[in-house]
Short mmCIF file of C-alpha atoms in Angstrom, two decimals:
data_model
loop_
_atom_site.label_atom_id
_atom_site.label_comp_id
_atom_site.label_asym_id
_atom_site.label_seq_id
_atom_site.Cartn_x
_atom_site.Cartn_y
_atom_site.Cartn_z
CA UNK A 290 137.54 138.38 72.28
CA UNK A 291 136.29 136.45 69.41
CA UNK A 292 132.28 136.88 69.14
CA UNK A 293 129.71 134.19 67.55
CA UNK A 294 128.18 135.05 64.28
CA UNK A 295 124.34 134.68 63.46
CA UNK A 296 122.98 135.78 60.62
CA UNK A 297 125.75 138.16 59.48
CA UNK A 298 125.34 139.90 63.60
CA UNK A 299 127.70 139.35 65.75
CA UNK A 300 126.81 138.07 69.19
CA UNK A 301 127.11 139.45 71.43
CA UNK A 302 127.92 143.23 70.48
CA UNK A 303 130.97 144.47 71.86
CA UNK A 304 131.21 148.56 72.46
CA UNK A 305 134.43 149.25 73.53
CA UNK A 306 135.92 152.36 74.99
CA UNK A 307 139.99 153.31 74.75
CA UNK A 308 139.79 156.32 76.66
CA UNK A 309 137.71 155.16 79.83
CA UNK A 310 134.49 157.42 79.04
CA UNK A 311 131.57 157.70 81.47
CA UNK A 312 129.20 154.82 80.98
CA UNK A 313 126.10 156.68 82.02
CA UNK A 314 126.75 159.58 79.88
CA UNK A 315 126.96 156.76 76.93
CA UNK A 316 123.58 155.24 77.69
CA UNK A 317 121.56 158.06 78.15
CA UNK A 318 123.05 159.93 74.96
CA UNK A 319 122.77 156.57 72.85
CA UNK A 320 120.02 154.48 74.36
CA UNK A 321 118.46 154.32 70.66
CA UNK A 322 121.81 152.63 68.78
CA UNK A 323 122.58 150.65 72.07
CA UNK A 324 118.42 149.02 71.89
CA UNK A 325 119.36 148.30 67.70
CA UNK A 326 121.93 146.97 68.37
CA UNK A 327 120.31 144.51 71.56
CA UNK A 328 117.06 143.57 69.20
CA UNK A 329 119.84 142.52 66.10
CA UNK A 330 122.51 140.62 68.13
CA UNK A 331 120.65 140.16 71.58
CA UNK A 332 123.64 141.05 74.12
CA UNK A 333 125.55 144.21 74.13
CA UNK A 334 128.83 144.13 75.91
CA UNK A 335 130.17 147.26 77.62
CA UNK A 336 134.31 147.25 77.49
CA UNK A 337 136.54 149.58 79.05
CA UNK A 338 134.35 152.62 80.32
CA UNK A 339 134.93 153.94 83.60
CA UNK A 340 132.69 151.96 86.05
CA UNK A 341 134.96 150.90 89.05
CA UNK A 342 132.09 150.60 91.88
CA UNK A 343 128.42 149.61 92.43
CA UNK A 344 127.20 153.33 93.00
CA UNK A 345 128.66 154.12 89.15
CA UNK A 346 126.83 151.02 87.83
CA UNK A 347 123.67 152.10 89.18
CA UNK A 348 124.24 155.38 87.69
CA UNK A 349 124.48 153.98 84.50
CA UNK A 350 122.05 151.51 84.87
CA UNK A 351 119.57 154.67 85.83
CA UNK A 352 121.03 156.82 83.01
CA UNK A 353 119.50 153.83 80.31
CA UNK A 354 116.00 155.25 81.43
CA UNK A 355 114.24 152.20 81.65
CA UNK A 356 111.72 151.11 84.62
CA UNK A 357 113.20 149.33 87.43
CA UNK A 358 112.22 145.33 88.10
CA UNK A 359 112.67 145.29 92.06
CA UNK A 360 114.35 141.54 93.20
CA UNK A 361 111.81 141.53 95.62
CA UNK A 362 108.42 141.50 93.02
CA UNK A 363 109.77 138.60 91.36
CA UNK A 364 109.14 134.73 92.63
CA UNK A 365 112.47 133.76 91.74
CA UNK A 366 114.03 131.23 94.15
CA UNK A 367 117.59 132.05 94.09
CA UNK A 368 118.68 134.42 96.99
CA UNK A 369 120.18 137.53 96.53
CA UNK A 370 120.80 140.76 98.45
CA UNK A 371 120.36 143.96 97.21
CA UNK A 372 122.94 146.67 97.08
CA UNK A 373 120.81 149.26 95.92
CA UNK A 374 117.12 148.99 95.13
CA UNK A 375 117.94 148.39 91.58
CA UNK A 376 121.63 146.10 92.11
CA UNK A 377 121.55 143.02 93.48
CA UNK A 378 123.80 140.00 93.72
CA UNK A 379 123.74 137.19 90.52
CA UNK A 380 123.30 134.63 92.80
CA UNK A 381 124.76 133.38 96.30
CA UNK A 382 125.01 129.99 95.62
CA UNK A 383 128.68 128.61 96.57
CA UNK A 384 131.39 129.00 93.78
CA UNK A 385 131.54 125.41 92.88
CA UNK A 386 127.84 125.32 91.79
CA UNK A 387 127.13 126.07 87.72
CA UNK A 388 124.09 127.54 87.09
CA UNK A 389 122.65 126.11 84.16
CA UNK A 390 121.38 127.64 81.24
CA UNK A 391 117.91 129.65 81.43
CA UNK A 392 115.94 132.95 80.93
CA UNK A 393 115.47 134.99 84.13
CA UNK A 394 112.43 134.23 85.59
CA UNK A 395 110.70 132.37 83.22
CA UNK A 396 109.72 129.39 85.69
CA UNK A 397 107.10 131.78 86.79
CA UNK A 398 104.23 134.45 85.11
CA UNK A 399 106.55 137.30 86.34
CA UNK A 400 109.78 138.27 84.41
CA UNK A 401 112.24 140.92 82.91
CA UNK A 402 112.37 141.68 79.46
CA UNK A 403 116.17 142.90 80.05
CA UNK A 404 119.26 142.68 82.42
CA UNK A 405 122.21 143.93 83.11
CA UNK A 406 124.92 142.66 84.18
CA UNK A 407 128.68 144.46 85.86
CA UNK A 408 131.54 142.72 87.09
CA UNK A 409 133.26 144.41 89.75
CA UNK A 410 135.85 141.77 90.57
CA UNK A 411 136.74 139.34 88.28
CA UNK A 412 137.74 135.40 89.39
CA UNK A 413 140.97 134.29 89.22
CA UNK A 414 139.35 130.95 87.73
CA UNK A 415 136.31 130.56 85.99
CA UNK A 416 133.35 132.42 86.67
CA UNK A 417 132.66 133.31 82.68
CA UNK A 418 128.40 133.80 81.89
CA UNK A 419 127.51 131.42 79.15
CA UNK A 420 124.96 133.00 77.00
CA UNK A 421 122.80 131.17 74.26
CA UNK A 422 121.05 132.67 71.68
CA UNK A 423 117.36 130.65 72.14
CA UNK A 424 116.14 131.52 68.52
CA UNK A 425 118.97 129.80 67.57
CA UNK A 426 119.02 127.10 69.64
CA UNK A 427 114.83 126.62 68.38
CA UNK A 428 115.56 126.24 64.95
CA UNK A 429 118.27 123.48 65.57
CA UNK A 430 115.99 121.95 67.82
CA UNK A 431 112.97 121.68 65.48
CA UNK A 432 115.60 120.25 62.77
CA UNK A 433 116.54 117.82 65.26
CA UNK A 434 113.28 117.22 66.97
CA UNK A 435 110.04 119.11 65.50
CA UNK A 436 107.27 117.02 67.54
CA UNK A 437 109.29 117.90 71.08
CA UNK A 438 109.06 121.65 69.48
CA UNK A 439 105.04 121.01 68.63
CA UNK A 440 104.38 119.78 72.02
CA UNK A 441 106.50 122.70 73.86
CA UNK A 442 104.86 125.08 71.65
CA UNK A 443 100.60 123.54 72.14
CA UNK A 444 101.03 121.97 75.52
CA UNK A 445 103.60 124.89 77.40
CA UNK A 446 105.07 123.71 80.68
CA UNK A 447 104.97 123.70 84.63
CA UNK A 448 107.64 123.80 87.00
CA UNK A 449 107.94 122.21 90.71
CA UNK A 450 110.15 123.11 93.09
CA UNK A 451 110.35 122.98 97.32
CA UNK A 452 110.72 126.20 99.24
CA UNK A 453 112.51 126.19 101.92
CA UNK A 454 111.44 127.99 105.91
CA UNK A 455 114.37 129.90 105.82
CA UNK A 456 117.26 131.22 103.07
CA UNK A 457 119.42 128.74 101.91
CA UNK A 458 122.31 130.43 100.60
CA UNK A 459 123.76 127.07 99.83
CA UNK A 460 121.08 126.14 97.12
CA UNK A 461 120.90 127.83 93.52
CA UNK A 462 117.29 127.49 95.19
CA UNK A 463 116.86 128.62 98.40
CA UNK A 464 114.81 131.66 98.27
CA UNK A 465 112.56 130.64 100.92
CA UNK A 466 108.93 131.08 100.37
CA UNK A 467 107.92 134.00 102.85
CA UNK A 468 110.92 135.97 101.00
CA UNK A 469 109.53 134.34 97.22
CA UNK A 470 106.12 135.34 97.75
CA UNK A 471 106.26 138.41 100.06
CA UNK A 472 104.52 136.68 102.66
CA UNK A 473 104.71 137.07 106.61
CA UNK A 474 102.76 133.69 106.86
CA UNK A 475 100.92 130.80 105.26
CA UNK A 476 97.89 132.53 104.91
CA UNK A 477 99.34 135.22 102.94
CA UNK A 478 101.34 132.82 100.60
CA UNK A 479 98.25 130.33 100.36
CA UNK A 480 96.26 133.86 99.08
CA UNK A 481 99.40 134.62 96.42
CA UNK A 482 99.50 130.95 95.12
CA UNK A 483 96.08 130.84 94.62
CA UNK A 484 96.47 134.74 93.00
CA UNK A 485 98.92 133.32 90.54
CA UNK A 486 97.09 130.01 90.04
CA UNK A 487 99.78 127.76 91.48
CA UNK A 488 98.98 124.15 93.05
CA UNK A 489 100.72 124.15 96.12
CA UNK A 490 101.21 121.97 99.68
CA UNK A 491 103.03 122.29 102.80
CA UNK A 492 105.37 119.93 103.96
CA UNK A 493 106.18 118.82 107.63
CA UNK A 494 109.32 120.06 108.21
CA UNK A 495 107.55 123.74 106.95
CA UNK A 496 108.74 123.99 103.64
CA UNK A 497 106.45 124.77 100.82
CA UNK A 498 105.98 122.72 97.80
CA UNK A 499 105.06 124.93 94.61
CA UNK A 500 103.34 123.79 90.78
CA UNK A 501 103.23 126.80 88.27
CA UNK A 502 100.73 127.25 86.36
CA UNK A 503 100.91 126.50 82.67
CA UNK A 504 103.53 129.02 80.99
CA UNK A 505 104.69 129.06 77.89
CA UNK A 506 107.97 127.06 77.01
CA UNK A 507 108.12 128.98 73.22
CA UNK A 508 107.63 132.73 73.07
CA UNK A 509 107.45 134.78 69.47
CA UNK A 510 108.66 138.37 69.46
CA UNK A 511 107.08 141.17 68.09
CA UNK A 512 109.24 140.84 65.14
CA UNK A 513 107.86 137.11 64.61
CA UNK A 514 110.71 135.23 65.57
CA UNK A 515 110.51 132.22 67.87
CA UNK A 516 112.90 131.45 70.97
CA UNK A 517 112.90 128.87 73.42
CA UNK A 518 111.34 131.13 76.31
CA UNK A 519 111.82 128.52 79.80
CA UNK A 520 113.53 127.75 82.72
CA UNK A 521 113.51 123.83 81.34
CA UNK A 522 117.57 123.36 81.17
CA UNK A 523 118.30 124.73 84.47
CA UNK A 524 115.60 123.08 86.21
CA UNK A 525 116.48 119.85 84.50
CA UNK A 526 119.77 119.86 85.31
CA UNK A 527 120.30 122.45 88.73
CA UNK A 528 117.42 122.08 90.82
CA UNK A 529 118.90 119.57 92.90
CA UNK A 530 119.50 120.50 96.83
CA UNK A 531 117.98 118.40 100.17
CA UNK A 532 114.46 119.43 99.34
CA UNK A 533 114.04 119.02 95.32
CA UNK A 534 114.84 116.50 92.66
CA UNK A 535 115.54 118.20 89.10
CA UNK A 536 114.12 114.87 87.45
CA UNK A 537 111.17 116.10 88.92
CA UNK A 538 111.12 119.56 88.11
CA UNK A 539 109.51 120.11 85.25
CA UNK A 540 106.95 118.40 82.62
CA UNK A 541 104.62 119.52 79.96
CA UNK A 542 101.86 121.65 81.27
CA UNK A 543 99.13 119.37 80.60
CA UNK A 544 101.00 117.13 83.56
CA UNK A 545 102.74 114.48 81.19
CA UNK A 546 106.47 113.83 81.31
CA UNK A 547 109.12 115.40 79.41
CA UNK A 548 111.47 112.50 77.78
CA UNK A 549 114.98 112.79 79.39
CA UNK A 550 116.00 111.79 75.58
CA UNK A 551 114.51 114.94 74.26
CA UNK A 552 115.86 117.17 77.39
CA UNK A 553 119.39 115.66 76.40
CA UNK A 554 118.67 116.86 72.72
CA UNK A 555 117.56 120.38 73.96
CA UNK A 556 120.87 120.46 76.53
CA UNK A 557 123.16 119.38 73.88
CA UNK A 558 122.34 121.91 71.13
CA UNK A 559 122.13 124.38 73.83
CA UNK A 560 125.98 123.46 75.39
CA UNK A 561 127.30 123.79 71.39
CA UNK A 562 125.70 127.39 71.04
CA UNK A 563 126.95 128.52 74.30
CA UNK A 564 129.41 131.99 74.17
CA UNK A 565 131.12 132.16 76.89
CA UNK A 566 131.48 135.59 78.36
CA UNK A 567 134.63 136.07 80.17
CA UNK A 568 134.56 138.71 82.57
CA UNK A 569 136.90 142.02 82.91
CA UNK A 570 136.65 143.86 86.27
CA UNK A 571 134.24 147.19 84.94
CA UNK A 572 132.59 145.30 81.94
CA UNK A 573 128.82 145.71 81.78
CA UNK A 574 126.23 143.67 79.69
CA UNK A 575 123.18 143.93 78.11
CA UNK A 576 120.99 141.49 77.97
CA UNK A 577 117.40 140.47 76.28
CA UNK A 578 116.01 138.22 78.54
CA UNK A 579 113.53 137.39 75.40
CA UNK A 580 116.17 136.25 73.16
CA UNK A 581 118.89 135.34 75.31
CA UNK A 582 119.34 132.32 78.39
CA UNK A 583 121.90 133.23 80.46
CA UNK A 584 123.96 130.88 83.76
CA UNK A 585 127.64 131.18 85.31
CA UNK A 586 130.26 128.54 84.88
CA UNK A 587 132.01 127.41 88.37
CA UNK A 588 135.21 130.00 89.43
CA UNK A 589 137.63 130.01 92.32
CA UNK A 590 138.74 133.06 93.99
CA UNK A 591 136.28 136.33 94.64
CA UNK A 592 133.82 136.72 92.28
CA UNK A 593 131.49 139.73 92.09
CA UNK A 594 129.32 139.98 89.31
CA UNK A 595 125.97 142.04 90.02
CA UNK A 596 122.56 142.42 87.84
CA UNK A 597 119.84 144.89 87.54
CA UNK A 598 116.28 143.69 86.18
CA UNK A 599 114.36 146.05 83.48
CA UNK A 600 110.71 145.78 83.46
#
């Protein structure tokens, strides 16, 4: 597997193991090397260690000895179902739809700061996680485009998308809103919104229309770096299902558009930094949700890649 190089690190990290060894025993003997290596290269990739089912993933995601980011704290909109209460599915949404480029979470004021990833069954076509370095993919975007990265940076961003009444496992977003905001009726998700200073409206046929707040659309790490920190590519290009319209999706948070020129800028740089990580059945991956977008490509055949949210 030939890896990208930034910087003289390698990206992402590939551990390997010959002899099958116990995953869990790995990460709670090395968590220290395995979190150098993540903060250098930003994705650690876990080859060949004996993980053949969902109970020995969450083993090993337990054995790391981080806190747990429950699915259902977040206001994500895709839908998942949880295996365990820390493994949950990538995403339902049907095989033929690609799910663009982003950071988990970062459409909203709640997010990871890590994830990992196992594939249990690989496709027979397909199916590969592109990941993008976004610290990267800032500094070619303020060579290309440094007013677009001065307006990101002042102004942030806000997102828009339509719940829907019910789960819509068809839609990359169909989370619908009583499961997004943990809410057994409008009164409860009105008193959320308003919590989490969202603009919101109901629509007649009982979905919910949803503004974020202003978030920030460029992040700096403690170690001064600056990444791309958004949801902006996926938005702009996936939100699309009967209820929402990706060219309406997103726009600077002070409520003035985003030009689809500079989107295509952002996209394209984005596309030509993409690794694409091709699944084994057993691999696990590390990933900083800080530093590093993730999506899936389109497969055929059973896929079953699963995910775990750090706090």
């Amino acid at each position: 597997m030939k890896q990208q190089n930034w910087n003289d690190v390698a990206f992402p990290e590939i551990i390997t193991s010959d002899s099958g060894s116990n995953l869990a025993d790995y990460l709670a003997n090395g968590r220290g090397d395995v979190d150098e290596q993540l903060k250098k290269s930003g994705a650690v990739l876990f080859r060949g260690f004996h993980v053949p089912a969902v109970e020995d993933f969450d083993i090993a995601v337990e054995s790391y000895g981080a806190e747990n980011f429950p699915y259902e704290e977040s206001l994500s909109n895709a839908v998942r179902i949880n295996l365990t209460p820390r493994v949950f599915t990538a995403n339902e949404a049907p095989p033929e739809t690609s799910i663009f480029l982003h950071h988990e979470m970062a459409q909203t004021p709640i997010y990871p700061s890590k994830l990992f990833f196992y594939c249990n069954i690989a496709a027979d076509e397909g199916g590969a996680t592109p990941l993008c370095r976004s610290d990267i993919l800032l500094n070619k975007l303020e060579e290309a485009e440094p007013q677009l990265v001065d307006a990101f940076t002042t102004k942030g961003v806000r997102y828009t998308n339509v719940m829907p009444a019910a789960d819509d496992s068809g839609s990359g977003q169909g989370r619908s809103w009583q499961s997004t905001l943990n809410a057994a009726d409008k009164k409860a998700a009105e008193k959320r919104l308003d919590a989490l200073g969202y603009d919101w409206e109901w629509q007649d046929d009982g979905t919910l229309r949803v503004t974020s707040p202003r978030l920030d659309a460029v992040r700096t790490l403690p170690d001064g770096r600056r990444v791309f920190f958004n949801q902006l590519i996926a938005a702009y290009r996936g939100w699309a299902d009967k209820r929402n319209d990706p060219s309406k999706s997103i726009c600077f948070g002070d409520g003035s558009p985003i030009a689809a020129k500079s989107m295509a800028t952002a996209i394209g740089l984005a596309d030509d930094l993409s690794y694409d990580l091709e699944w084994q059945a057993g691999d696990v991956a590390l990933v900083d949700n800080f530093m590093v977008m993730h999506g899936r490509r389109p497969f055929k055949g059973k896929r079953k890649v699963l995910a775990s949210l750090i706090k």
